[in-house]
mmCIF file of C-alpha atoms and ligand atoms in Angstrom:
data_model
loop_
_atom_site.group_PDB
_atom_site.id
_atom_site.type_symbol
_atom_site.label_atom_id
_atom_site.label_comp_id
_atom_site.label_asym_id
_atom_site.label_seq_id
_atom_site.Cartn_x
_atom_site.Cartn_y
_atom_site.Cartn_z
ATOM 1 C CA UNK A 1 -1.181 57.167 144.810
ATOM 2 C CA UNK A 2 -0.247 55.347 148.155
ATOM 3 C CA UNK A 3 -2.766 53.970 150.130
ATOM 4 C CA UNK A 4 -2.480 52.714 153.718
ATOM 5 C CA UNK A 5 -5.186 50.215 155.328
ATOM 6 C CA UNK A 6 -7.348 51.573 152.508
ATOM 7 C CA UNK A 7 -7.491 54.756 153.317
ATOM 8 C CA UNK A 8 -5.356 57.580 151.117
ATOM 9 C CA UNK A 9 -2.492 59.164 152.929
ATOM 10 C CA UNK A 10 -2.123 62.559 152.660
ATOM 11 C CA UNK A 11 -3.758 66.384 153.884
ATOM 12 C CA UNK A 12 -6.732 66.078 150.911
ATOM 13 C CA UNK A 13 -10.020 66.735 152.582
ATOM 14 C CA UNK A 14 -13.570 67.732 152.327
ATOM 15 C CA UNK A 15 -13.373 71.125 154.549
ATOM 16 C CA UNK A 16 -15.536 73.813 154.488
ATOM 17 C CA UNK A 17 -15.388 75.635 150.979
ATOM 18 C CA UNK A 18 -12.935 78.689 151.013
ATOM 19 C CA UNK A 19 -14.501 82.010 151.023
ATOM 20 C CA UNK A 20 -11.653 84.064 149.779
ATOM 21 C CA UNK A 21 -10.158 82.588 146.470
ATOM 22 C CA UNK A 22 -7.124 83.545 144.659
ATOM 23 C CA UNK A 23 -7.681 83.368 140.936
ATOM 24 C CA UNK A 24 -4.954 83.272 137.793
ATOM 25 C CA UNK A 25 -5.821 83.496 134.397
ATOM 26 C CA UNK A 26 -4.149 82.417 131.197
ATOM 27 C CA UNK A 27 -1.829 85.734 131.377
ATOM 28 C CA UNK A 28 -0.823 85.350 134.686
ATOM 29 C CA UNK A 29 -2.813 88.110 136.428
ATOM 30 C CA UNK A 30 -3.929 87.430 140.234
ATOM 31 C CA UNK A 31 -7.163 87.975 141.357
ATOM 32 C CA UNK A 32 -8.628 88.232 144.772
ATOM 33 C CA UNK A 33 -12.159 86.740 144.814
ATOM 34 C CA UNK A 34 -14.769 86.638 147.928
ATOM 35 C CA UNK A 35 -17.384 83.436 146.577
ATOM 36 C CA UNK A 36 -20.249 85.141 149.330
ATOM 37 C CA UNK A 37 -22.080 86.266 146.688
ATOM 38 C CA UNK A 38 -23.479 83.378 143.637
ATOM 39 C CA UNK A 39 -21.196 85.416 141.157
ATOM 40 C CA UNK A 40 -17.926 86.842 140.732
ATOM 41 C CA UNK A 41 -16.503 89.220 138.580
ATOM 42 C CA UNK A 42 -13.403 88.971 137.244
ATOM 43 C CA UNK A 43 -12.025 92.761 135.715
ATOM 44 C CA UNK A 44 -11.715 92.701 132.100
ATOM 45 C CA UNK A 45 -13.084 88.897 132.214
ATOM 46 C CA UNK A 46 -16.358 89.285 132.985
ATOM 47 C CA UNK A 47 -18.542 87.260 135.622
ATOM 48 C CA UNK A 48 -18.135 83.663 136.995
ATOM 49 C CA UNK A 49 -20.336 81.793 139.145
ATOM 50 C CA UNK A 50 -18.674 81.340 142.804
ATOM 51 C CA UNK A 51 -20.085 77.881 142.846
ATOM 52 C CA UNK A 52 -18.725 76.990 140.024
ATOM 53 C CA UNK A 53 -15.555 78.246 141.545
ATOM 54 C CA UNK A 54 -15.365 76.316 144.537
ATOM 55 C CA UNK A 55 -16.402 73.238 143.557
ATOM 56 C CA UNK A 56 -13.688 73.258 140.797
ATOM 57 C CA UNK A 57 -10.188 74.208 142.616
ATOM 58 C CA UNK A 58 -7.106 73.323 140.695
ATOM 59 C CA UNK A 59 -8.644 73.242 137.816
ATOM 60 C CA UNK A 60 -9.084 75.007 134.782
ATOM 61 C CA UNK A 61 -12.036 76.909 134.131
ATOM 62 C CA UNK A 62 -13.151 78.798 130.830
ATOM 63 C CA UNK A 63 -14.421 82.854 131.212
ATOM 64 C CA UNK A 64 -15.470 83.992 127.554
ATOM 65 C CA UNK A 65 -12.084 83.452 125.586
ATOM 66 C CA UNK A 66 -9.655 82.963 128.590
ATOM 67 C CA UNK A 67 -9.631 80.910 131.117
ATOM 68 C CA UNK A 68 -8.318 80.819 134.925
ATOM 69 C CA UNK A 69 -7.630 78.834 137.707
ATOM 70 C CA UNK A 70 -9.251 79.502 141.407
ATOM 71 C CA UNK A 71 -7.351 77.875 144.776
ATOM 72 C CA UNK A 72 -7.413 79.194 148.293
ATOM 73 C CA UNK A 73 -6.582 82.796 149.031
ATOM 74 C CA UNK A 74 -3.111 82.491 150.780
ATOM 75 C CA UNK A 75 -2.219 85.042 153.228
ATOM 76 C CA UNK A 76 0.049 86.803 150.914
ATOM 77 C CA UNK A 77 -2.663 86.582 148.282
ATOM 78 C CA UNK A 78 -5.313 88.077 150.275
ATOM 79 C CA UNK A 79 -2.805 91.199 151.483
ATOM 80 C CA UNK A 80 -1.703 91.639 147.497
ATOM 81 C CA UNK A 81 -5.499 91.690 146.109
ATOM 82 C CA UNK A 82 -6.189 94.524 148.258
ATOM 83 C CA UNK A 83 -6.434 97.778 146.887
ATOM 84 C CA UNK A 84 -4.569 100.795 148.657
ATOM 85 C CA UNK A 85 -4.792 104.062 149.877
ATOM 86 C CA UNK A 86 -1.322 106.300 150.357
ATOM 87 C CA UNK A 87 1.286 103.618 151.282
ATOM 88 C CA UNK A 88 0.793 99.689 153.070
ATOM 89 C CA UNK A 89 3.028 97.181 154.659
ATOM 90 C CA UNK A 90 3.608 94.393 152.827
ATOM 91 C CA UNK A 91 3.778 90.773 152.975
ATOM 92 C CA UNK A 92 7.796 91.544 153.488
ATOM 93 C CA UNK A 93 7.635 93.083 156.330
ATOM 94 C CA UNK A 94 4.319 91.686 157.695
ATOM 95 C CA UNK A 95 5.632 88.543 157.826
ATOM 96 C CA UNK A 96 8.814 89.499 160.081
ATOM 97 C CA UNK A 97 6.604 91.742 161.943
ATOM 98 C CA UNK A 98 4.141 88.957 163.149
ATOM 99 C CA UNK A 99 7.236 86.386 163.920
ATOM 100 C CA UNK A 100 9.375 89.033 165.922
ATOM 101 C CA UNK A 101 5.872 90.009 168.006
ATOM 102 C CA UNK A 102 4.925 86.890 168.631
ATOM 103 C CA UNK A 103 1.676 87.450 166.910
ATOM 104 C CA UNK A 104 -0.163 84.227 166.794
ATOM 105 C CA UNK A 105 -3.604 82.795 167.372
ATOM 106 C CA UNK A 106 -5.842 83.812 169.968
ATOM 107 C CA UNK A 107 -3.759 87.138 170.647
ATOM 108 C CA UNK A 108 -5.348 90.431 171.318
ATOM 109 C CA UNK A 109 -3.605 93.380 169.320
ATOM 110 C CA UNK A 110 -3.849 97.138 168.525
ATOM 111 C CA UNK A 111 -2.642 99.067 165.959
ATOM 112 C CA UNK A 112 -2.581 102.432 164.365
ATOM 113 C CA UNK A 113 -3.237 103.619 161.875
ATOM 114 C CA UNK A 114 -5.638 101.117 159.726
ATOM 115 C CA UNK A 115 -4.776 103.023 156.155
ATOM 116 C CA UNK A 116 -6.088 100.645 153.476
ATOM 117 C CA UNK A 117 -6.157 97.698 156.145
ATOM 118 C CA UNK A 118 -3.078 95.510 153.931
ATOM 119 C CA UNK A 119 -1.281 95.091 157.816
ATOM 120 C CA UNK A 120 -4.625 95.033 159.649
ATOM 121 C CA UNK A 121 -5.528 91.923 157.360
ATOM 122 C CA UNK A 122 -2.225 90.147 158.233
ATOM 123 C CA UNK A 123 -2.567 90.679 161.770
ATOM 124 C CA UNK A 124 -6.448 89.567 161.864
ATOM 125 C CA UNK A 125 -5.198 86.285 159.473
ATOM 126 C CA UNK A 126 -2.351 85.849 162.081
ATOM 127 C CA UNK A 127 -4.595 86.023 165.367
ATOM 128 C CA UNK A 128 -7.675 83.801 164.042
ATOM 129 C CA UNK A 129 -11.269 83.491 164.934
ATOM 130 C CA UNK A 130 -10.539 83.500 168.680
ATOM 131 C CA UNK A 131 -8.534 86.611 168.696
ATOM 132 C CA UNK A 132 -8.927 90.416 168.174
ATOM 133 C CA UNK A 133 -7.702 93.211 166.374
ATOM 134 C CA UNK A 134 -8.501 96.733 167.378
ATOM 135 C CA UNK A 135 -6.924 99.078 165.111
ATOM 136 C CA UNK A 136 -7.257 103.096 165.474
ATOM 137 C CA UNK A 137 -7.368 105.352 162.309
ATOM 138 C CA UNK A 138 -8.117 109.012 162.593
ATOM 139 C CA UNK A 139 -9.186 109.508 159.035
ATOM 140 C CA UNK A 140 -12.864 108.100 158.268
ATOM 141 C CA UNK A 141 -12.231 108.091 154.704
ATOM 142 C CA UNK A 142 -9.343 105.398 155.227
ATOM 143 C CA UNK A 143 -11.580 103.681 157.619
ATOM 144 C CA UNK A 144 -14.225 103.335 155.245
ATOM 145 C CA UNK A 145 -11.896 102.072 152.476
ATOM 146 C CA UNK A 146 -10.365 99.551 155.137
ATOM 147 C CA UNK A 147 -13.687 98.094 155.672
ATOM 148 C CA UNK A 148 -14.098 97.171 152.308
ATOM 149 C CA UNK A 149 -10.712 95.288 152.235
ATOM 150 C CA UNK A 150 -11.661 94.006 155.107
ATOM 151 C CA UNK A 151 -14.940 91.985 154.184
ATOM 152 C CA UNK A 152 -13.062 91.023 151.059
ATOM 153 C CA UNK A 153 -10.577 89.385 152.888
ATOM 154 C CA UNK A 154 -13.364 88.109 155.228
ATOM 155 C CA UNK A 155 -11.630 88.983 158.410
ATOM 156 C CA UNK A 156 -14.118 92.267 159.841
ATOM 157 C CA UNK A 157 -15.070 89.840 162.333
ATOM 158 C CA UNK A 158 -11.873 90.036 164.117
ATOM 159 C CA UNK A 159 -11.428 93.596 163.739
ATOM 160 C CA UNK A 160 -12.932 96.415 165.634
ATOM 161 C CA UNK A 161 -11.649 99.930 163.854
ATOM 162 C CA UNK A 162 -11.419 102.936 166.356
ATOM 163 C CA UNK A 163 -11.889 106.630 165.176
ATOM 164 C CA UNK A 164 -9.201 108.887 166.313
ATOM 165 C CA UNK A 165 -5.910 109.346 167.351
ATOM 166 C CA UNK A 166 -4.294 106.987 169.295
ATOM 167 C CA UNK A 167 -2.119 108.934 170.885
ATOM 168 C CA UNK A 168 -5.179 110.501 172.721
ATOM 169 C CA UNK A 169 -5.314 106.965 174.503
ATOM 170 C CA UNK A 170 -6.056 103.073 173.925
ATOM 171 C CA UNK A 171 -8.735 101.830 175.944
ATOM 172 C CA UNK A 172 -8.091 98.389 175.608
ATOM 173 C CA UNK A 173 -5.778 97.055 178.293
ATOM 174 C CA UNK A 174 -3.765 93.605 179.018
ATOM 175 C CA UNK A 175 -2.847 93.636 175.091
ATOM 176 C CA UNK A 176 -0.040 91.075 173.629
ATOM 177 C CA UNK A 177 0.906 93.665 171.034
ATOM 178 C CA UNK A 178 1.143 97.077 169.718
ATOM 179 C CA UNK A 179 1.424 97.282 166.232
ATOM 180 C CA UNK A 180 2.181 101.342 165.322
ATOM 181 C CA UNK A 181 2.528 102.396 161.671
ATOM 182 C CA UNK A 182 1.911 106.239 161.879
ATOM 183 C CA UNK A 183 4.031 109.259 161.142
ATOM 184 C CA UNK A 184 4.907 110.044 164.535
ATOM 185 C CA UNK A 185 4.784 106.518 166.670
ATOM 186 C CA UNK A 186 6.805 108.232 169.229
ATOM 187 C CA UNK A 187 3.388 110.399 170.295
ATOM 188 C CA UNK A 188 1.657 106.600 171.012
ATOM 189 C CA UNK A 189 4.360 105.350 173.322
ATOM 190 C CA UNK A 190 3.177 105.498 176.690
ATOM 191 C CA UNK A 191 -0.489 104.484 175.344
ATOM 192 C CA UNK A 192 0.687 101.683 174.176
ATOM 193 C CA UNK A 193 2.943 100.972 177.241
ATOM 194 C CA UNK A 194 0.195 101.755 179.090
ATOM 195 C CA UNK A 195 -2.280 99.052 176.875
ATOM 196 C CA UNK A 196 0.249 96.449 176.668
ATOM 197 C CA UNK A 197 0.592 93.168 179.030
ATOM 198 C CA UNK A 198 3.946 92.646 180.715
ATOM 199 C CA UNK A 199 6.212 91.151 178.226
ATOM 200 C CA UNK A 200 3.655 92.057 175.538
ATOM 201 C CA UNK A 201 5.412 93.828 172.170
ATOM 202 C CA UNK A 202 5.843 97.449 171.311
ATOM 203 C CA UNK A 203 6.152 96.956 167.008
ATOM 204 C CA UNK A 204 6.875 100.448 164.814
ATOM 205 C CA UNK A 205 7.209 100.320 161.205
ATOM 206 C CA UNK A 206 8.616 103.855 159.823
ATOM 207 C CA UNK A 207 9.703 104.612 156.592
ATOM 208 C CA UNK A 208 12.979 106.688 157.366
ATOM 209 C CA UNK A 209 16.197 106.623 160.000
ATOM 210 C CA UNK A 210 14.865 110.162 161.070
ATOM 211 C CA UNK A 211 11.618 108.307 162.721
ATOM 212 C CA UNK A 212 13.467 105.411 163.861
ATOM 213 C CA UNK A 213 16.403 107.373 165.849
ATOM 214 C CA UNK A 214 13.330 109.484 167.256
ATOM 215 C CA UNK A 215 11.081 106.356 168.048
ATOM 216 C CA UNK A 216 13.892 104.507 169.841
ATOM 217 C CA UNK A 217 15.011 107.112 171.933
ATOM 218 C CA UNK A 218 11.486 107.591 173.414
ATOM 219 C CA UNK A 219 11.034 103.954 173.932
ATOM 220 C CA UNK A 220 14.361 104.239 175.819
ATOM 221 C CA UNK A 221 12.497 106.202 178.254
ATOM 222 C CA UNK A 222 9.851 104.050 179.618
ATOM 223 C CA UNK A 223 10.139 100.493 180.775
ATOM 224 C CA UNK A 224 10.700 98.522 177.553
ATOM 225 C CA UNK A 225 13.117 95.849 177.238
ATOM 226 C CA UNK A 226 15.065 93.825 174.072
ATOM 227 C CA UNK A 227 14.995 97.041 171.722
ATOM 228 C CA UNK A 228 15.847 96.193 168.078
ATOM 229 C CA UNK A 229 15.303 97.459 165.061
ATOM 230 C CA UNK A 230 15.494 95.576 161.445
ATOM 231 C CA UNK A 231 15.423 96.301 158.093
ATOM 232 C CA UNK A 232 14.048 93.634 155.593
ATOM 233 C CA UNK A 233 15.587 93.064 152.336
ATOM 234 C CA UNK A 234 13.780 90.565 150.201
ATOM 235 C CA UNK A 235 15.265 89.029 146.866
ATOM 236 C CA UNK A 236 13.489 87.732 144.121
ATOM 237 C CA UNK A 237 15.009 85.214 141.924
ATOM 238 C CA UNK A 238 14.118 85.045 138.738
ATOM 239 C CA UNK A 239 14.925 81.075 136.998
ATOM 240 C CA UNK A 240 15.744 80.702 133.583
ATOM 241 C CA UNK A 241 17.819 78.029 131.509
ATOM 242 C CA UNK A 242 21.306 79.574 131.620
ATOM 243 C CA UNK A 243 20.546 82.805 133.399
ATOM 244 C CA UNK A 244 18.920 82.473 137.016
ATOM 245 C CA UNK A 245 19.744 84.811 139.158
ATOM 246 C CA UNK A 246 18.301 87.716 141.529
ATOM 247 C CA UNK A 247 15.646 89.911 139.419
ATOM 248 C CA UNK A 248 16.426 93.202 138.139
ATOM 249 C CA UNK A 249 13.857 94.338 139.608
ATOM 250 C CA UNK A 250 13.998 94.250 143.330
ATOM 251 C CA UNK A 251 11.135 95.547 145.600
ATOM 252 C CA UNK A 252 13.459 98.150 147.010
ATOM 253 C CA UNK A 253 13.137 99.991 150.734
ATOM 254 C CA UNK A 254 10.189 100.265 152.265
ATOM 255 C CA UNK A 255 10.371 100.817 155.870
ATOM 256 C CA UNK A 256 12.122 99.312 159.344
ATOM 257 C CA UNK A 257 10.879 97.729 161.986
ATOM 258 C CA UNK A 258 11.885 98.546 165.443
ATOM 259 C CA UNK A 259 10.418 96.108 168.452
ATOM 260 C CA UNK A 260 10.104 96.321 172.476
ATOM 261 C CA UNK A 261 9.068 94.310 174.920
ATOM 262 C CA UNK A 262 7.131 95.748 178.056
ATOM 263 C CA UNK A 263 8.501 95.595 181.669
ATOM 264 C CA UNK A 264 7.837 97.283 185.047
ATOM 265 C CA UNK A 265 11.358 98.026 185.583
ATOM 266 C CA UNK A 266 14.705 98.809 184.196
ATOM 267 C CA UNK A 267 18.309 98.414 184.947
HETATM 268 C C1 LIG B 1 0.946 104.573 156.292
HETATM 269 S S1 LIG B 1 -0.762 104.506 156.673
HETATM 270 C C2 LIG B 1 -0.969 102.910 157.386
HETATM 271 C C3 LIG B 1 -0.992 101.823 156.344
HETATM 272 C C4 LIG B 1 -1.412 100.478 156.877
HETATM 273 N N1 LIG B 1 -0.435 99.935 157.808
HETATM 274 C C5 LIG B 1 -1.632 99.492 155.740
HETATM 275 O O1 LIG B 1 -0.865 98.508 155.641
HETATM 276 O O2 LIG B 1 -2.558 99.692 154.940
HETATM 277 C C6 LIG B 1 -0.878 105.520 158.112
HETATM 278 C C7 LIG B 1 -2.303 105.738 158.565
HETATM 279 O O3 LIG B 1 -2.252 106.174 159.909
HETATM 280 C C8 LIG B 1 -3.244 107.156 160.113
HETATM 281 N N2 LIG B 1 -2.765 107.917 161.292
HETATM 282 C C9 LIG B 1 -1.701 108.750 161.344
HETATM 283 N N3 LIG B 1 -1.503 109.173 162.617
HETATM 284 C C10 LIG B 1 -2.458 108.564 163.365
HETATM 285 C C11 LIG B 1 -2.771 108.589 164.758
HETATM 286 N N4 LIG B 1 -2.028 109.318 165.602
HETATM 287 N N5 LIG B 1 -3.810 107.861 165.208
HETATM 288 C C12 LIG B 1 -4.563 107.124 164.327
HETATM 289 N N6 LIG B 1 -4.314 107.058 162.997
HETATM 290 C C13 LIG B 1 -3.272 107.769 162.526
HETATM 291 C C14 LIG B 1 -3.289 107.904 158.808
HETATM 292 O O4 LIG B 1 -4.535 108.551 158.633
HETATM 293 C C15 LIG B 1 -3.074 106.775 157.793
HETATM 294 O O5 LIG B 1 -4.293 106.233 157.376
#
């Protein structure tokens, strides 16, 4: 252990206790785990006492015949332990999403649609307790399963969810970002021009060339700057004595991303 002037050096410290934990047992399954309550429970383990959680992190705990191992929630964590409705963005492309839109605390975002909340959770993660997510979601059954997600996660303080379609209009105004993952983004362009700050970020995410090519060419037609579109590829590599390499088992396409930047004019 080093020690300077008697004092440990080093990021240890006695902060508030974590309300979202991630927890692993002795086969390797992942848990997501909100400690509000005085017990968890575990599926297929059976119930733990949240306390008991917390004030053991890093350690190993025993839950009838297995046992398990609680730390932090990490952002990834506390997308992956959500459950889903029809299909999410994940950590992949949430990740490039929030670094290419300049997503980062404080900011004030919108977004479309909510689905099962996985992106809405990065986003509120991304913006912290002083910012503000207002997401739009025409479908009150995926609003209502959102929610859920949401409190486990413990960000529905940041988040505000709007019924209806956003194309119809965004009434928030002097937004950093636009965060559009809907079947027809295109519909949402001039809201979201409209709801934007100057310089703030247009983001898409569509599944298929067809919506990009269509996307793109209506952003071409309103004052938007620094168009781009990406595709994320993520390798996993797997390590083994003798035999690492990429895994046979790649998380294949999922979507692209195409980004704008509002302006007043164009050349
Ligand atoms: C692919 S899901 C979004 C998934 C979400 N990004 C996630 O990570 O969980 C698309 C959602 O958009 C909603 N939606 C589609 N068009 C919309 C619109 N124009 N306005 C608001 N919501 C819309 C759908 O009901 C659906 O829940």
């Amino acid at each position: 252990m080093v020690r300077k002037s008697g004092t440990e050096v080093g990021r240890h410290r006695e902060g508030p206790a974590p309300e979202v934990l991630s927890v692993m047992d002795d086969r390797g399954r992942q848990y997501l785990l909100s400690t509000r309550g005085n017990v968890a429970q575990i599926p297929e383990l059976g119930v733990i006492s949240t306390a008991k959680l917390r004030a053991n992190l890093g350690r190993k705990l025993s839950i009838g015949s297995r046992s398990v191992i609680a730390i932090p929630a990490s952002p990834r964590d506390r997308m992956e332990g959500l459950g889903r409705k029809a299909q999410t963005v994940g950590p992949k492309d949430a990740a490039s999403l929030l670094f290419n839109a300049g997503i980062a605390p404080d900011a004030f975002v919108v977004e479309a649609g909510t689905g099962s909340g996985w992106l809405t959770v990065a986003l509120a993660i991304a913006v912290g307790p002083r910012g503000r997510v207002v997401t739009y979601e025409e479908r009150e059954d995926f609003a209502t399963f959102a929610r859920g997600n949401l409190s486990l996660a413990d960000v529905e303080k940041r988040v505000e969810i709007r019924g209806g379609d956003i194309a119809h209009g965004i009434i928030e105004v002097d937004v950093d970002a636009v965060v559009l993952d809907i079947p027809e983004p295109w519909t949402a362009l001039q809201v979201a021009w409209e709801a934007l700050r100057i310089g703030g970020t247009l983001c898409a995410f569509s599944p298929t060339t067809e919506q990009v090519r269509r996307t793109v060419e209506s952003i071409r037609g309103l004052p938007f700057l620094g168009i781009r579109t990406i595709e994320i590829i993520e390798r996993e590599i797997v390590i083994h004595e003798g035999g690492t390499r990429p895994s046979f088992a790649p998380l294949g396409h999922t979507g692209y991303l195409t980004f704008a930047r509002k302006v007043l004019d164009t050349f």
